[in-house]
Amino acid sequence: MLYDLEKETLPREEIETIQARRLHDLCVRVYANVPFYRKRFDEIGITPSDINSVRDLHLLPFTEKQDLRNHYPYGLFAVPRENIVRLHASSGTTGKATVVGYTARDLNTWAELVARSLGSAGATARDFVHVAYGYGLFTGGLGAHYGAEKLGATVIPASGGSTRRQVVIMRDFGATVLCCTPSYALHLWEAGQEAGIDFRDLPLRTGVFGAEPWTEAMRADIEQKMGIDALNIYGLSEVMGPGVAMECVEAKCGMHIHEDHFLPEIIDPVTGEQLAPGETGELVITTLTKEGLPLLRYRTRDITTLDYTPCRCGRTHARIGRIRGRSDDMLIIRGVNVFPQQIETILLETEGLTPYYQIIVTRENNLDSIEVQVEVSESFFSDEIRKLQRREAGIQKNIKEFLGITAKVRLVEPRSIQRSEGKAQRIVDKRLLS
Ligand code: ADP
Ligand code: ZN
């Protein structure tokens, strides 16, 4: 369903024309209003008049999370404080939080783009949208909320927590669309099982899941358990919040990034060079229309690809591939790079395992080692010890074979790994504690 037919199907040339104009205006704005950027422009020896096309993008400086931290809390805002009508903060998954500010127009754009995203998921004004992202400084809850209202849907602002009660509300209120993290969706499903509520009997049709990395295997698992289409939504507070990019239900093959507002690039995370479409690297986003906290070439640290080939849904905006992981989460185990999601894929391909897992990293004699703890399903748990041990060895072998690392695998009792209400914590890094 196209929420904004005209903008979502703009021909490539028109997208680029809009981007070029907005990029130039953005440079003028930040040069005039943000001392940090003015200094960077001056150092590099460029002025806003040098930036007139998307092909000039590479001339601009990057912005990193550390720059936001260095100017904590309001140092990079581009408008007078009285024009900021809302603050949010990143969830602080990877260190000190960063603060972001929105003007009234920014909030309106955000709601529009989330409405567009929900439209990509097939949602309309007739839907009941149950929002189980946390409400608060985290952008998930309020971001999804105002977007669903803008769409004209009926919003159920559940926020995180009270999991069992939420499932009852979903059933009683007739939720048709669920917005939350994929790990929380599984937690809700599990609470439903315990309460005798089968999600497949509910009117729930679609899940809009994001805010943390997940895999195709996880999608398949959720879709089968819950009887829904599980779709991927991407965003980050620094750039806006949820709804920067969203998968379409028609193709389920990459997330359309709203290119009239965000200009994406993929770079080599080490050299900073732009990579060609299709190549894997770090996603960098320039916010074309944001007023409160505009960012030039923001390094997201998320590893993915960009695809400009036409999508069968008819939308013309480029698609970002499933996030392979955030570079902060990349584990380097004896020289081999691995993302938790690669391990997740192997686990979910193994019969009898559940999507509840954690990776424990330790250091002994200066060598890092990892242990993967994963819950087995009830039926497998009752198996004899010997069988479980054989199974552990089998998974260990697969991890070695496919990822090239040695990991200890430990199958644990059902429900022994802590459930998350927001972002799941996949890595427990004990190296930091010692
Ligand atoms: P924090 O960096 O503290 O977690 P945010 O709450 O703004 O702050 O989270 C943004 C980050 O969440 C993204 O940079 C990305 O790493 C992750 N994320 C968001 N959506 C997705 C998604 N669909 N798939 C994978 N990762 C995602
Ligand atoms: Zn599409």
PDB file of C-alpha atoms and ligand atoms in Angstrom, residues 65 69 89-98 138-140 209-214 232-238 241 245 255 300-302 322-326 328 423, ligand 1:
ATOM      1  CA  LYS A  65      28.873   9.337  17.316  1.00  0.00           C
ATOM      2  CA  ARG A  69      29.223  12.953  22.596  1.00  0.00           C
ATOM      3  CA  ALA A  89      18.289  10.071  23.521  1.00  0.00           C
ATOM      4  CA  SER A  90      19.848   7.001  21.982  1.00  0.00           C
ATOM      5  CA  SER A  91      19.360   3.953  24.122  1.00  0.00           C
ATOM      6  CA  GLY A  92      23.022   3.996  25.042  1.00  0.00           C
ATOM      7  CA  THR A  93      23.584   0.437  23.890  1.00  0.00           C
ATOM      8  CA  THR A  94      27.203   1.247  23.154  1.00  0.00           C
ATOM      9  CA  GLY A  95      28.213   3.791  25.750  1.00  0.00           C
ATOM     10  CA  LYS A  96      27.229   7.283  26.811  1.00  0.00           C
ATOM     11  CA  ALA A  97      23.857   8.340  25.436  1.00  0.00           C
ATOM     12  CA  THR A  98      23.563  10.990  22.752  1.00  0.00           C
ATOM     13  CA  PHE A 138      14.101   5.890  23.430  1.00  0.00           C
ATOM     14  CA  THR A 139      12.672   6.884  20.045  1.00  0.00           C
ATOM     15  CA  GLY A 140      10.887   3.581  19.373  1.00  0.00           C
ATOM     16  CA  PHE A 209      10.099  -5.228  13.937  1.00  0.00           C
ATOM     17  CA  GLY A 210      13.372  -3.383  14.359  1.00  0.00           C
ATOM     18  CA  ALA A 211      15.766  -1.535  16.669  1.00  0.00           C
ATOM     19  CA  GLU A 212      18.076  -4.553  16.852  1.00  0.00           C
ATOM     20  CA  PRO A 213      19.715  -6.873  14.362  1.00  0.00           C
ATOM     21  CA  TRP A 214      17.890 -10.095  13.473  1.00  0.00           C
ATOM     22  CA  ASN A 232      12.038  -5.155   9.109  1.00  0.00           C
ATOM     23  CA  ILE A 233      12.111  -1.468  10.068  1.00  0.00           C
ATOM     24  CA  TYR A 234      15.308   0.493  10.543  1.00  0.00           C
ATOM     25  CA  GLY A 235      16.206   3.719  12.223  1.00  0.00           C
ATOM     26  CA  LEU A 236      18.450   5.383  14.721  1.00  0.00           C
ATOM     27  CA  SER A 237      17.862   8.291  17.015  1.00  0.00           C
ATOM     28  CA  GLU A 238      20.704  10.425  15.678  1.00  0.00           C
ATOM     29  CA  GLY A 241      14.320   7.340  15.054  1.00  0.00           C
ATOM     30  CA  ALA A 245      13.941   2.703   6.142  1.00  0.00           C
ATOM     31  CA  MET A 255      14.299  -1.807   3.418  1.00  0.00           C
ATOM     32  CA  THR A 300      25.895   4.650  11.637  1.00  0.00           C
ATOM     33  CA  ARG A 301      28.392   1.826  12.313  1.00  0.00           C
ATOM     34  CA  ASP A 302      25.768  -0.519  10.861  1.00  0.00           C
ATOM     35  CA  ARG A 322      19.361  -6.571   6.366  1.00  0.00           C
ATOM     36  CA  ILE A 323      21.839  -5.132   8.873  1.00  0.00           C
ATOM     37  CA  ARG A 324      24.595  -7.723   9.268  1.00  0.00           C
ATOM     38  CA  GLY A 325      25.404  -6.295  12.656  1.00  0.00           C
ATOM     39  CA  ARG A 326      26.729  -3.117  14.168  1.00  0.00           C
ATOM     40  CA  ASP A 328      30.512  -2.266  17.771  1.00  0.00           C
ATOM     41  CA  LYS A 423      16.759  -4.601  22.655  1.00  0.00           C
TER      42      LYS A 423
HETATM   43  P1  ADP B   1      21.634   2.829  20.368  1.00  0.00           P
HETATM   44  O1  ADP B   1      22.763   3.083  19.435  1.00  0.00           O
HETATM   45  O2  ADP B   1      21.915   3.328  21.747  1.00  0.00           O
HETATM   46  O3  ADP B   1      21.114   1.426  20.347  1.00  0.00           O
HETATM   47  P2  ADP B   1      19.193   3.701  18.998  1.00  0.00           P
HETATM   48  O4  ADP B   1      18.118   3.312  19.923  1.00  0.00           O
HETATM   49  O5  ADP B   1      19.052   4.951  18.254  1.00  0.00           O
HETATM   50  O6  ADP B   1      20.517   3.804  19.827  1.00  0.00           O
HETATM   51  O7  ADP B   1      19.395   2.476  18.033  1.00  0.00           O
HETATM   52  C1  ADP B   1      19.822   2.576  16.713  1.00  0.00           C
HETATM   53  C2  ADP B   1      20.551   1.335  16.311  1.00  0.00           C
HETATM   54  O8  ADP B   1      19.722   0.168  16.438  1.00  0.00           O
HETATM   55  C3  ADP B   1      20.975   1.310  14.876  1.00  0.00           C
HETATM   56  O9  ADP B   1      22.142   2.044  14.651  1.00  0.00           O
HETATM   57  C4  ADP B   1      21.158  -0.161  14.620  1.00  0.00           C
HETATM   58  O10 ADP B   1      22.409  -0.621  15.098  1.00  0.00           O
HETATM   59  C5  ADP B   1      20.067  -0.785  15.440  1.00  0.00           C
HETATM   60  N1  ADP B   1      18.905  -1.084  14.589  1.00  0.00           N
HETATM   61  C6  ADP B   1      17.788  -0.348  14.414  1.00  0.00           C
HETATM   62  N2  ADP B   1      16.935  -0.972  13.559  1.00  0.00           N
HETATM   63  C7  ADP B   1      17.532  -2.116  13.163  1.00  0.00           C
HETATM   64  C8  ADP B   1      17.178  -3.176  12.276  1.00  0.00           C
HETATM   65  N3  ADP B   1      16.027  -3.213  11.645  1.00  0.00           N
HETATM   66  N4  ADP B   1      18.078  -4.161  12.109  1.00  0.00           N
HETATM   67  C9  ADP B   1      19.265  -4.141  12.743  1.00  0.00           C
HETATM   68  N5  ADP B   1      19.644  -3.191  13.589  1.00  0.00           N
HETATM   69  C10 ADP B   1      18.797  -2.180  13.800  1.00  0.00           C
END
